[in-house]
PDB file of C-alpha atoms in Angstrom:
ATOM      1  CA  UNK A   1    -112.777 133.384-187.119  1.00 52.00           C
ATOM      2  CA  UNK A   2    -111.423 135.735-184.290  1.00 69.00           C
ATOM      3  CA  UNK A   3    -110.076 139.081-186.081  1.00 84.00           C
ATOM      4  CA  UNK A   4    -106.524 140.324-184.602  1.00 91.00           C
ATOM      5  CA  UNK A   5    -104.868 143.549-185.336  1.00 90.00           C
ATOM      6  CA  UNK A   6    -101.335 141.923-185.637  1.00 92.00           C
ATOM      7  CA  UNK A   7     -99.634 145.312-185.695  1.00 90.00           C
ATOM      8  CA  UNK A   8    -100.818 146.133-181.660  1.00 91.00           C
ATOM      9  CA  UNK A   9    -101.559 142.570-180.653  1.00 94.00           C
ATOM     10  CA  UNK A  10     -98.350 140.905-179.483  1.00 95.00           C
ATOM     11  CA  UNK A  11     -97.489 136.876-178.234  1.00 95.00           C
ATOM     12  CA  UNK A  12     -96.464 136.625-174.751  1.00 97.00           C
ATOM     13  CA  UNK A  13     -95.371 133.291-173.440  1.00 94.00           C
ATOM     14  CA  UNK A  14     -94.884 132.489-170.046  1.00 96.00           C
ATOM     15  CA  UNK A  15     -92.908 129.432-170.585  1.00 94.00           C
ATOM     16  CA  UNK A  16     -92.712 126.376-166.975  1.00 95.00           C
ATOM     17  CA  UNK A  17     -89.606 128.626-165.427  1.00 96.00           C
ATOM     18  CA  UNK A  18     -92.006 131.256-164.992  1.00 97.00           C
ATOM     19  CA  UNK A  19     -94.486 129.339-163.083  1.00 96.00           C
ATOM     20  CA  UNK A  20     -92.172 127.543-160.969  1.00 97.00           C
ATOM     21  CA  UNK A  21     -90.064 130.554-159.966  1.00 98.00           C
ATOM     22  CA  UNK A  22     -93.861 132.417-159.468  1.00 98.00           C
ATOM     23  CA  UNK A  23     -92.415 135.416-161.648  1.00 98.00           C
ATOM     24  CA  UNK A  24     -96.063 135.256-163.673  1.00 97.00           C
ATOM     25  CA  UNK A  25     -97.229 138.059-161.624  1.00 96.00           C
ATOM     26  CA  UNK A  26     -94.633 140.669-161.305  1.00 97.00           C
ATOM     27  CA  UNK A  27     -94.155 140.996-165.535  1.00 97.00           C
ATOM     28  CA  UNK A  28     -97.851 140.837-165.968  1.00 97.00           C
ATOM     29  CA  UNK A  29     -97.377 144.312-163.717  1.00 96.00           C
ATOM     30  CA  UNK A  30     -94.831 145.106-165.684  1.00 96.00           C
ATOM     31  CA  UNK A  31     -96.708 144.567-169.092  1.00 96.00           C
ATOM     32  CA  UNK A  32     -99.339 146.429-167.670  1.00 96.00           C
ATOM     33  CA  UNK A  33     -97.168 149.407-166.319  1.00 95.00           C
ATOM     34  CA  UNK A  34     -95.769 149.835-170.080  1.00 94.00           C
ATOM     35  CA  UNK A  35     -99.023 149.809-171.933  1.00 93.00           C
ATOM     36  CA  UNK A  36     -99.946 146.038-172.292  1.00 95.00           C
ATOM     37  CA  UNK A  37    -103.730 144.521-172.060  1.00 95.00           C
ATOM     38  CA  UNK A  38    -103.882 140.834-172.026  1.00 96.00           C
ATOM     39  CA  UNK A  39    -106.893 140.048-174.359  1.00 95.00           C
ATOM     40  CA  UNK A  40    -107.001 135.781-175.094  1.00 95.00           C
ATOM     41  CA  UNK A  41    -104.998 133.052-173.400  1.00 95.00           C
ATOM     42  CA  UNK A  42    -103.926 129.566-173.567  1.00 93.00           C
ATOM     43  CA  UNK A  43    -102.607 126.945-170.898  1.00 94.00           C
ATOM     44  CA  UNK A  44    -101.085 123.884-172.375  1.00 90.00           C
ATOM     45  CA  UNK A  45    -100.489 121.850-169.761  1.00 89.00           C
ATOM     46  CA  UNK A  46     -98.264 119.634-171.588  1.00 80.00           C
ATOM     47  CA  UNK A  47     -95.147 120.023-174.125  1.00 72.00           C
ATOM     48  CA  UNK A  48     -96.812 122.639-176.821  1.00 65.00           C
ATOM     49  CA  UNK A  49     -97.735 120.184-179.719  1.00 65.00           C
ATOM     50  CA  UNK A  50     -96.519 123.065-182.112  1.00 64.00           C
ATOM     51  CA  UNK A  51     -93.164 123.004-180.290  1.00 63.00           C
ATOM     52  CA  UNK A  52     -90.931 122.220-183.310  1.00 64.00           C
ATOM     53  CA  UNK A  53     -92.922 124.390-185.685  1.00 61.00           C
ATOM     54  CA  UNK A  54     -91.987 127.441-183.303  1.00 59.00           C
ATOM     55  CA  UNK A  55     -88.304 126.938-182.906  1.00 59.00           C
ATOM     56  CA  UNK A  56     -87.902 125.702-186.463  1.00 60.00           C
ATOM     57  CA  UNK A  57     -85.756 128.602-187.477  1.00 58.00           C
ATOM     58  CA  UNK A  58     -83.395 127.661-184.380  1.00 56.00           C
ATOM     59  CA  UNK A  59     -83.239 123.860-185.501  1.00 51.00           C
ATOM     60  CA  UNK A  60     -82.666 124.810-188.868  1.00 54.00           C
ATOM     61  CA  UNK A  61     -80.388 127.249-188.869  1.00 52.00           C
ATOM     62  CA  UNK A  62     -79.397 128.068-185.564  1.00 53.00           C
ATOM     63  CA  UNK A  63     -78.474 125.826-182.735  1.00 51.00           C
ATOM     64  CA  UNK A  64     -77.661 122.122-183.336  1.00 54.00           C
ATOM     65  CA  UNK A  65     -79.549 119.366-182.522  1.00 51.00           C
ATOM     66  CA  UNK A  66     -78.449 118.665-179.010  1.00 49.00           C
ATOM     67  CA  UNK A  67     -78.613 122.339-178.091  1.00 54.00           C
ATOM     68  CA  UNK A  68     -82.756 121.812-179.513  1.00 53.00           C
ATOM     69  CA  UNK A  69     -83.388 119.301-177.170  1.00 62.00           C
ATOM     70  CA  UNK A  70     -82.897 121.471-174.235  1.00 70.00           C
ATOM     71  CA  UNK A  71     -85.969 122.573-174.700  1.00 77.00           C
ATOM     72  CA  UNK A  72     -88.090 119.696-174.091  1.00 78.00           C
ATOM     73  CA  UNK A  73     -86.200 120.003-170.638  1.00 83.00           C
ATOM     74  CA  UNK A  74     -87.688 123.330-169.972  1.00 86.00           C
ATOM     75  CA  UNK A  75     -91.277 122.161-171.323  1.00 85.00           C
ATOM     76  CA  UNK A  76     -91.062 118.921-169.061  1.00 88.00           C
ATOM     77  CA  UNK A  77     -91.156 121.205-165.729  1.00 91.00           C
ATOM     78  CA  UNK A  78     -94.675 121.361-165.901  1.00 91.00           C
ATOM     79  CA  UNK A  79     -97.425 124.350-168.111  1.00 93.00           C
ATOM     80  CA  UNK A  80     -97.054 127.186-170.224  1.00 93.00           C
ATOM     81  CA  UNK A  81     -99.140 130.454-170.519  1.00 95.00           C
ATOM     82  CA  UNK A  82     -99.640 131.242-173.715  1.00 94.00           C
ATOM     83  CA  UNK A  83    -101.161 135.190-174.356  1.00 96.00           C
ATOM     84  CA  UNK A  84    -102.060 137.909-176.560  1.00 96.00           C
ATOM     85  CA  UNK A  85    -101.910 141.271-175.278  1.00 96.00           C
ATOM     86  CA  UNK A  86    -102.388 144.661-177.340  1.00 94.00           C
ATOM     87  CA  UNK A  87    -100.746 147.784-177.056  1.00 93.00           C
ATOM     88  CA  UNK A  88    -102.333 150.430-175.628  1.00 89.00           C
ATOM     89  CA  UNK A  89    -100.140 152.997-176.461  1.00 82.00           C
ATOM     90  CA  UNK A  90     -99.632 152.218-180.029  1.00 65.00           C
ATOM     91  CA  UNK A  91    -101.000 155.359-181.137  1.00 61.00           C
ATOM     92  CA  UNK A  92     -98.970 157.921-179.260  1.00 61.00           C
ATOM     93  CA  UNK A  93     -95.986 155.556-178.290  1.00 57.00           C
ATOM     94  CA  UNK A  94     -92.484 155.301-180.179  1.00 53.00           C
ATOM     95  CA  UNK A  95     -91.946 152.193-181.929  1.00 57.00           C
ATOM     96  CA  UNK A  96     -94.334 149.488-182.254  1.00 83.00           C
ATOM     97  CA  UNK A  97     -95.681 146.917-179.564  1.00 89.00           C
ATOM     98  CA  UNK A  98     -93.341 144.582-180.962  1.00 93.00           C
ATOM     99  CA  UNK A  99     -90.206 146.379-180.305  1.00 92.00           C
ATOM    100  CA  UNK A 100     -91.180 148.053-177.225  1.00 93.00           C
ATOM    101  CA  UNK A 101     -92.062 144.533-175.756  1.00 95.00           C
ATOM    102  CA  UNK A 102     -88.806 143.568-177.124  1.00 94.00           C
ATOM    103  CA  UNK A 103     -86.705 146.163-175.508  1.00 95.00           C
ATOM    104  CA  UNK A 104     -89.000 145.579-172.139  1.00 96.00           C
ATOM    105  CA  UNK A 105     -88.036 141.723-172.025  1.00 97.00           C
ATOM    106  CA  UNK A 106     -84.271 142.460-172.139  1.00 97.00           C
ATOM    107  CA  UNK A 107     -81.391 140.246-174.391  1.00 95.00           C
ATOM    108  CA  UNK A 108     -81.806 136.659-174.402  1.00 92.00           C
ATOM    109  CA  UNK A 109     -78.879 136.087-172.414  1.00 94.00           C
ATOM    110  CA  UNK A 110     -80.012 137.368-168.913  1.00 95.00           C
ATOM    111  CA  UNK A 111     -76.422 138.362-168.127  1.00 93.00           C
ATOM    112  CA  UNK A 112     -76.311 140.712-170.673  1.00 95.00           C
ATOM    113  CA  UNK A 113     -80.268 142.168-170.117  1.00 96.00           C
ATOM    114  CA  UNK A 114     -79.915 145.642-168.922  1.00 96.00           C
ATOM    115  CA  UNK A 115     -81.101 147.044-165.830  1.00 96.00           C
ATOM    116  CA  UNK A 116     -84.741 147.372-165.763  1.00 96.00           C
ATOM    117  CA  UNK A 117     -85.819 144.886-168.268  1.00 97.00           C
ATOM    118  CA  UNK A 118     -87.608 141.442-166.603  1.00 97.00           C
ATOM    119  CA  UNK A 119     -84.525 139.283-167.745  1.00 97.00           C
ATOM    120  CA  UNK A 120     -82.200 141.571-165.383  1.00 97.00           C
ATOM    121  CA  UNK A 121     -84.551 142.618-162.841  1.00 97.00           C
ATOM    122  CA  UNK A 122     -86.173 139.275-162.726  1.00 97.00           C
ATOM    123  CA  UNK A 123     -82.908 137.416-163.139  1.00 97.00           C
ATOM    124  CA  UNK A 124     -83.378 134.919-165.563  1.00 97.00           C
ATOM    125  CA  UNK A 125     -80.943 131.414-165.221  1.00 97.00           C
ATOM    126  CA  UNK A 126     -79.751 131.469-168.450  1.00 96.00           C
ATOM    127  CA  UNK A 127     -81.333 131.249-172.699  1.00 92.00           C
ATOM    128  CA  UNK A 128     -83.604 128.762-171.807  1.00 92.00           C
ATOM    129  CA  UNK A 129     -84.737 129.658-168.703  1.00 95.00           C
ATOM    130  CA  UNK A 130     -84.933 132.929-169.375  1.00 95.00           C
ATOM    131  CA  UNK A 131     -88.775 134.059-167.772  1.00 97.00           C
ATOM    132  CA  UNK A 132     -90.306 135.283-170.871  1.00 96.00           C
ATOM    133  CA  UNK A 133     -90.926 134.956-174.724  1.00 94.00           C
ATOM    134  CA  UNK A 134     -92.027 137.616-176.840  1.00 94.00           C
ATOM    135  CA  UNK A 135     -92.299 137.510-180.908  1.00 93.00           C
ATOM    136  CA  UNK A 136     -90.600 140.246-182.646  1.00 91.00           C
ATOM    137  CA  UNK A 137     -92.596 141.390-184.891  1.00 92.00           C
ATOM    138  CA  UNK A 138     -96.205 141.431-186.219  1.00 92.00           C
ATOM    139  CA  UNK A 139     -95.499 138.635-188.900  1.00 92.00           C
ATOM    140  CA  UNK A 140     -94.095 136.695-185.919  1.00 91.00           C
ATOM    141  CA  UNK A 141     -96.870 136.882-183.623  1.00 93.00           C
ATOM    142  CA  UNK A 142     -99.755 135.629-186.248  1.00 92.00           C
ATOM    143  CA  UNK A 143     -97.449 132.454-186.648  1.00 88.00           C
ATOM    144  CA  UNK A 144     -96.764 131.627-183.169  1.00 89.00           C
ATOM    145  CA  UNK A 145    -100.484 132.465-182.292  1.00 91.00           C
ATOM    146  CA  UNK A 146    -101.059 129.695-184.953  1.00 87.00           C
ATOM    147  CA  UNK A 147     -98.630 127.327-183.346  1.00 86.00           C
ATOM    148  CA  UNK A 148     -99.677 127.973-179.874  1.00 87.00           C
ATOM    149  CA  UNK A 149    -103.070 128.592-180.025  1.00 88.00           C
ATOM    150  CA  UNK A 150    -104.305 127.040-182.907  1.00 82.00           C
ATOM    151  CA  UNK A 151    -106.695 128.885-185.620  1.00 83.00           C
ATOM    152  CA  UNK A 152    -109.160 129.444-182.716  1.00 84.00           C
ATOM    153  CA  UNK A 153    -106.066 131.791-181.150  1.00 85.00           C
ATOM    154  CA  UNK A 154    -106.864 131.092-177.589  1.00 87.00           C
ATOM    155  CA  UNK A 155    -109.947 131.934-174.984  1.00 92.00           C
ATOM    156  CA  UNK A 156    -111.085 135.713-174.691  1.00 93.00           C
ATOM    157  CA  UNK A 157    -110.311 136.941-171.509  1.00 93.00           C
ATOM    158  CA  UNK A 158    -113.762 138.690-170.283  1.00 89.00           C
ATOM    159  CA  UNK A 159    -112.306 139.593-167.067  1.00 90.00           C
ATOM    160  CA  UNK A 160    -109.515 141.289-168.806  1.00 90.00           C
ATOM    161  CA  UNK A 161    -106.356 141.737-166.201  1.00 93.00           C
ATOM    162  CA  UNK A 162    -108.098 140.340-163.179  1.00 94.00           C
ATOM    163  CA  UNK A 163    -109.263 137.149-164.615  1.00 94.00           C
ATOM    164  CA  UNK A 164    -105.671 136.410-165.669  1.00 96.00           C
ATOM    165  CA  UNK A 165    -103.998 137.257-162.161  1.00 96.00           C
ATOM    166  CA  UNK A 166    -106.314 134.816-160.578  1.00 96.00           C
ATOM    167  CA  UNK A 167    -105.938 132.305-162.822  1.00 96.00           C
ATOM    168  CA  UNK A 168    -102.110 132.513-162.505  1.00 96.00           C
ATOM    169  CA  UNK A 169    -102.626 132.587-158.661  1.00 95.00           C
ATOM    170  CA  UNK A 170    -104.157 129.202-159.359  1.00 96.00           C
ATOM    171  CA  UNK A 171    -101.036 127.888-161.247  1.00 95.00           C
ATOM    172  CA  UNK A 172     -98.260 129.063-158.996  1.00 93.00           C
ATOM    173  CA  UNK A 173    -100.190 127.890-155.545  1.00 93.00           C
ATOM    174  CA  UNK A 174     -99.980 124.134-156.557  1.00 90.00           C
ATOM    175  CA  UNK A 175     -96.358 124.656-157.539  1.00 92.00           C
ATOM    176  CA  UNK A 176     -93.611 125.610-154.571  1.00 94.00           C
ATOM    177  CA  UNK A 177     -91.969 128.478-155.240  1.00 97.00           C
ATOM    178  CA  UNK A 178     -88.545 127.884-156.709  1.00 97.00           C
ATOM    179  CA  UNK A 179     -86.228 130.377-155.436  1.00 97.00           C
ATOM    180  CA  UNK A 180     -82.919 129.090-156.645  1.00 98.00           C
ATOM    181  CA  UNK A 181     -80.297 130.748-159.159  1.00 97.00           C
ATOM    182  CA  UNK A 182     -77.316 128.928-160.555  1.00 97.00           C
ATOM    183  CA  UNK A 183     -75.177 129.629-158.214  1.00 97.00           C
ATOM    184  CA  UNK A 184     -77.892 128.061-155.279  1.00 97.00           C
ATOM    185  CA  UNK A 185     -78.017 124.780-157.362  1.00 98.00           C
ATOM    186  CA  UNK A 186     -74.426 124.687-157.811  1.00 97.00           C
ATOM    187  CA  UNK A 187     -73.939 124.874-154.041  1.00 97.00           C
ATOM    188  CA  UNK A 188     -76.443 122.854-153.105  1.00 97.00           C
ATOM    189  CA  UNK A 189     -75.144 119.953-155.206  1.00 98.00           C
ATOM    190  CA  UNK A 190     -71.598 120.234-154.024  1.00 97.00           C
ATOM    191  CA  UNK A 191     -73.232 120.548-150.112  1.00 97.00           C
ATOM    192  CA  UNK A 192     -75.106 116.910-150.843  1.00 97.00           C
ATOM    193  CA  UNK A 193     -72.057 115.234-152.278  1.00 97.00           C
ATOM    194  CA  UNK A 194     -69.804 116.227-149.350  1.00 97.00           C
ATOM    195  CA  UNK A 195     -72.044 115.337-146.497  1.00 97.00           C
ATOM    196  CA  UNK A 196     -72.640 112.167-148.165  1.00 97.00           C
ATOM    197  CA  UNK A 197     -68.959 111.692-148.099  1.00 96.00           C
ATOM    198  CA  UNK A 198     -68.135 113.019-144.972  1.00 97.00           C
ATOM    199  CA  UNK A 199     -66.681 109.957-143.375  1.00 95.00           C
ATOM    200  CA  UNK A 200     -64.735 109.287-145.899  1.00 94.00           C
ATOM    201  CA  UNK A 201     -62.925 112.877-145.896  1.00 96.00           C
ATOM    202  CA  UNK A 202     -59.701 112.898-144.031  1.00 96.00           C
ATOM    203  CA  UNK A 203     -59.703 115.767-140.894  1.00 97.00           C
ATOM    204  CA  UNK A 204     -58.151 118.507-143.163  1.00 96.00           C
ATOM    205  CA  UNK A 205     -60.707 117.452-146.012  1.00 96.00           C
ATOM    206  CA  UNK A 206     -63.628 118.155-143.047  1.00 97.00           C
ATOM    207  CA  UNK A 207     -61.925 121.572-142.673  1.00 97.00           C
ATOM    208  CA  UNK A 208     -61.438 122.699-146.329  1.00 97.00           C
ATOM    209  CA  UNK A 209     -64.435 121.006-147.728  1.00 97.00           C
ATOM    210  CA  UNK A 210     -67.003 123.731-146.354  1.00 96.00           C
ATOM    211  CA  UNK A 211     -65.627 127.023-147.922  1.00 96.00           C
ATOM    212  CA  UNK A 212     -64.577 125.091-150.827  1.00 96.00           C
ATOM    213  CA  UNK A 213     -68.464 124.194-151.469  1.00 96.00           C
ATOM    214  CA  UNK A 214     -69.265 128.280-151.562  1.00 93.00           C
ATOM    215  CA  UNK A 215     -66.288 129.448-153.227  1.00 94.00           C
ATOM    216  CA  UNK A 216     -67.985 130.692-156.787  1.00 89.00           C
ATOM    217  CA  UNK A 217     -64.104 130.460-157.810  1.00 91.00           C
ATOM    218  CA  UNK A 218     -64.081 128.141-161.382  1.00 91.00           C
ATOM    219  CA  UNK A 219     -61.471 125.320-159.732  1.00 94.00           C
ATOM    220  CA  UNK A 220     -63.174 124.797-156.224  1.00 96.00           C
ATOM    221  CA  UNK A 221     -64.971 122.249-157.681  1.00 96.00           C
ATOM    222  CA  UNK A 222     -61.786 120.542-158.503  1.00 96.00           C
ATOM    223  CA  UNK A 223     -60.210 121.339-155.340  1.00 96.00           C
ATOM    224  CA  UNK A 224     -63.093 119.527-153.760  1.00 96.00           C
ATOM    225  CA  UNK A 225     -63.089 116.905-155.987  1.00 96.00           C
ATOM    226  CA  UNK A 226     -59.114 116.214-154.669  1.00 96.00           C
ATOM    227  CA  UNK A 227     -60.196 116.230-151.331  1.00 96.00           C
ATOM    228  CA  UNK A 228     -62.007 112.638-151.562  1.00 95.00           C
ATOM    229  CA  UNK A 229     -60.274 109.467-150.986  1.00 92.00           C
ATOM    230  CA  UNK A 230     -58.828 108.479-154.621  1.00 91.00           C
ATOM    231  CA  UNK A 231     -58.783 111.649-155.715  1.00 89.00           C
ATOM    232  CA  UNK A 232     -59.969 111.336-159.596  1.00 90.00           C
ATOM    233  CA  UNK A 233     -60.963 107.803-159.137  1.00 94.00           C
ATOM    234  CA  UNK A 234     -63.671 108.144-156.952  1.00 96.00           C
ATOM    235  CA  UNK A 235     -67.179 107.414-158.179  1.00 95.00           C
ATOM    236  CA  UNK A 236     -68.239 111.534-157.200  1.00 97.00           C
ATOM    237  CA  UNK A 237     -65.048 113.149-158.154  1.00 96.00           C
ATOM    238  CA  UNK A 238     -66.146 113.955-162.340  1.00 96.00           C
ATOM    239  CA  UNK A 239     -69.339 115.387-160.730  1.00 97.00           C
ATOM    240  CA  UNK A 240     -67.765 117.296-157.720  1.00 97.00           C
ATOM    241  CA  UNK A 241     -65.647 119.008-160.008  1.00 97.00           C
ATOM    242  CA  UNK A 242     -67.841 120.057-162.979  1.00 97.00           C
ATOM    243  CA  UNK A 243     -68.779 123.538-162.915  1.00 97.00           C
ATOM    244  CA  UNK A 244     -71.337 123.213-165.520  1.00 97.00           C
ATOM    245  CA  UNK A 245     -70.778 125.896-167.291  1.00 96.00           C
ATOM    246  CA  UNK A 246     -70.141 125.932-171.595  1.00 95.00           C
ATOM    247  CA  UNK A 247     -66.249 126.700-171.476  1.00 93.00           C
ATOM    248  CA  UNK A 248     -65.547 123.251-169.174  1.00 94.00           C
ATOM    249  CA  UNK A 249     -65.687 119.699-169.313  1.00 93.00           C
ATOM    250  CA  UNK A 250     -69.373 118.668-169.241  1.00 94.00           C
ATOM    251  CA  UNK A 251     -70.842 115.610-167.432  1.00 96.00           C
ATOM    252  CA  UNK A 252     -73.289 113.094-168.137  1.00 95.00           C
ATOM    253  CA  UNK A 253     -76.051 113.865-165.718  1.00 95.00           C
ATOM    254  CA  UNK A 254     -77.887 110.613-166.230  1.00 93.00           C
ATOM    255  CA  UNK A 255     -74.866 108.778-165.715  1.00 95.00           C
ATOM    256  CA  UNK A 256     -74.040 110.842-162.574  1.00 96.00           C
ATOM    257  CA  UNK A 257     -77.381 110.437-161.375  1.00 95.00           C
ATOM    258  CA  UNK A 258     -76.881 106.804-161.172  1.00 96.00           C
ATOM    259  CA  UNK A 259     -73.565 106.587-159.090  1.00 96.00           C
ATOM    260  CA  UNK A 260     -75.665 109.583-156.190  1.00 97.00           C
ATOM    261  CA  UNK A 261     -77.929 106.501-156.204  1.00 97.00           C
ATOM    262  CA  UNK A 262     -75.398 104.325-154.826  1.00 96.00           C
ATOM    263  CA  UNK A 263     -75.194 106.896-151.488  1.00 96.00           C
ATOM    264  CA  UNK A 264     -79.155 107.594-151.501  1.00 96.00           C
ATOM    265  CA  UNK A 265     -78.595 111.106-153.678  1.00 97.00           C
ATOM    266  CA  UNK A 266     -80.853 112.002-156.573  1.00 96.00           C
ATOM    267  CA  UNK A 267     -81.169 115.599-158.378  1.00 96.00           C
ATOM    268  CA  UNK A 268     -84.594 117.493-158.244  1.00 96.00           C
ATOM    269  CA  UNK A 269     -86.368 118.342-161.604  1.00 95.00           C
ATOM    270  CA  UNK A 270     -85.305 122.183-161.402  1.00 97.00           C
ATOM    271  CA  UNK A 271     -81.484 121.004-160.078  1.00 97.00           C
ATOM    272  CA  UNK A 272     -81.101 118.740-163.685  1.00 96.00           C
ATOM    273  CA  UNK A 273     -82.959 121.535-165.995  1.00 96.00           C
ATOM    274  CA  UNK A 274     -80.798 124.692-164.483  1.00 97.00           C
ATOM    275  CA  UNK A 275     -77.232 122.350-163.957  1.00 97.00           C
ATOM    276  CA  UNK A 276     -78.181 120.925-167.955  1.00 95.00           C
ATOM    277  CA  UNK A 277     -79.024 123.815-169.808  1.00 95.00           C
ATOM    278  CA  UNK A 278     -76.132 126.238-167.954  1.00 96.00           C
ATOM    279  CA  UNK A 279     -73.544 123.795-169.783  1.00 95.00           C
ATOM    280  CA  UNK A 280     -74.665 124.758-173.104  1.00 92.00           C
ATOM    281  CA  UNK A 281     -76.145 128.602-172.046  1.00 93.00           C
ATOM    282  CA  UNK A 282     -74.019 130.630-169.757  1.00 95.00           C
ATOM    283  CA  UNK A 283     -75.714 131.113-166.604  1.00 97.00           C
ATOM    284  CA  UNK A 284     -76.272 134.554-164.730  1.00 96.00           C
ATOM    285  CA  UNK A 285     -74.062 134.153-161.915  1.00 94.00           C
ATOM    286  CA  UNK A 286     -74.749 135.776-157.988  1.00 84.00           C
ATOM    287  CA  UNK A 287     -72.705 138.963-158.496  1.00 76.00           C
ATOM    288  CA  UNK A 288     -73.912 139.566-161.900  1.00 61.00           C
TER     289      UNK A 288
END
């Protein structure tokens, strides 16, 4: 049975976001700037089969049902890193790994992370695709390490550091980097619809429809929406105009991806997780 010292050793995931965005790298540098040694890993290449057992405080008590099951999404974008890293500094540092790591990682909502935390600096989407997980305390971290890792808690890392950058350089070179915030997605949903529209536009919709698609105003989707041929009753219009976001009307995105399929549209893996989640999680938005 491995022996942990659950007051310096601290669980670090590095949930699919991570990996696809290739932000692995630059927090292990930052874990490692502040005191952090990786020591035993995981990679579950697959939804973590302890998955409800970690969020069960969230199902219970917490977030409803629906608002549970956007995690799957996040899971279904491909592996997770699971760690264990101890605090060097636990001796001669304020505070304990725990809250330090805490503090480093930044709120939960990225919009309201501070400057110079990875959920800021990094910019994190939104709560669930939000870069990192740390547990909060030492009580925390033996039962996630269970859930995670299983009573074998992981693979010692011999290599330390540099065995764990090359295996992450691994990871993120058979994934494309995914460089795109909310506000990209957004933009680059409303760009598809409209060209695939186009002909259909009158010659002032042509003219308005291309500064309407950038405008980060809440209504330009709306605006756009009027510009189509039937206004509301067009088979686009509910998904031109919804600016996913908690405080408006929501769409069905299986639904909508069914009538883009009628005019050869579909939505990537990383469009449906970001456009999904940000109605139930406020995103962090360009100018934030």
């Amino acid at each position: 049975m491995t022996t942990i010292d659950w007051q310096r050793t601290v669980l670090v995931l590095f949930p699919p976001d991570a990996l696809e965005r290739h932000l692995c790298s630059p927090v292990l540098d930052m874990l490692d700037r502040h005191g952090f040694s990786p020591i035993r890993y995981e990679v579950l290449w697959h939804r973590p089969p302890g998955q409800d057992a970690w969020q069960e405080r969230n199902i219970t008590s917490v977030w409803k049902a629906y608002f549970y099951r956007q995690v799957d999404l996040v899971f279904d974008l491909g592996p997770t890193i699971a760690l264990l890293v101890e605090d060097r500094r636990a001796a001669d540092a304020p505070g304990t790994g725990h809250t330090r790591l805490r503090a480093l990682k930044g709120a939960s909502d990225p919009a309201e992370a501070a400057p110079g935390t990875i959920r800021r600096d990094l910019r994190g989407i939104n709560v669930m695709l939000d870069i990192v997980h740390t547990s909060d305390s030492p009580e925390d971290s033996q039962h996630e390490a269970s859930v995670f890792f299983g009573p074998e808690l992981g693979r010692p890392l011999s290599g330390g550091l540099a065995e764990l950058r090359d295996l992450v350089g691994l990871l993120q070179a058979g994934i494309p980097r995914e460089t795109r915030e909310y506000d990209d997605v957004l933009i680059g949903l409303r760009s598809k619809l409209i060209a695939a529209v186009w002909p259909e536009l009158s010659v002032l919709g042509r003219k308005l429809a291309p500064g309407l698609v950038a405008d980060p105003r809440p209504g330009a989707g709306a605006e756009l929406a009027a510009l189509l041929p039937g206004g509301e009753a067009h088979p686009l219009a509910e998904l031109m105009a919804c600016e996913f976001l908690p405080d408006h009307p929501k769409t069905d995105l299986k639904q909508a991806a069914a009538r883009m399929a009628v005019y050869g549209l579909t939505l990537d893996r990383w469009e449906h997780v970001v456009l999904q989640t940000s109605m139930i999680f406020p995103p962090l938005r360009r100018t934030s």
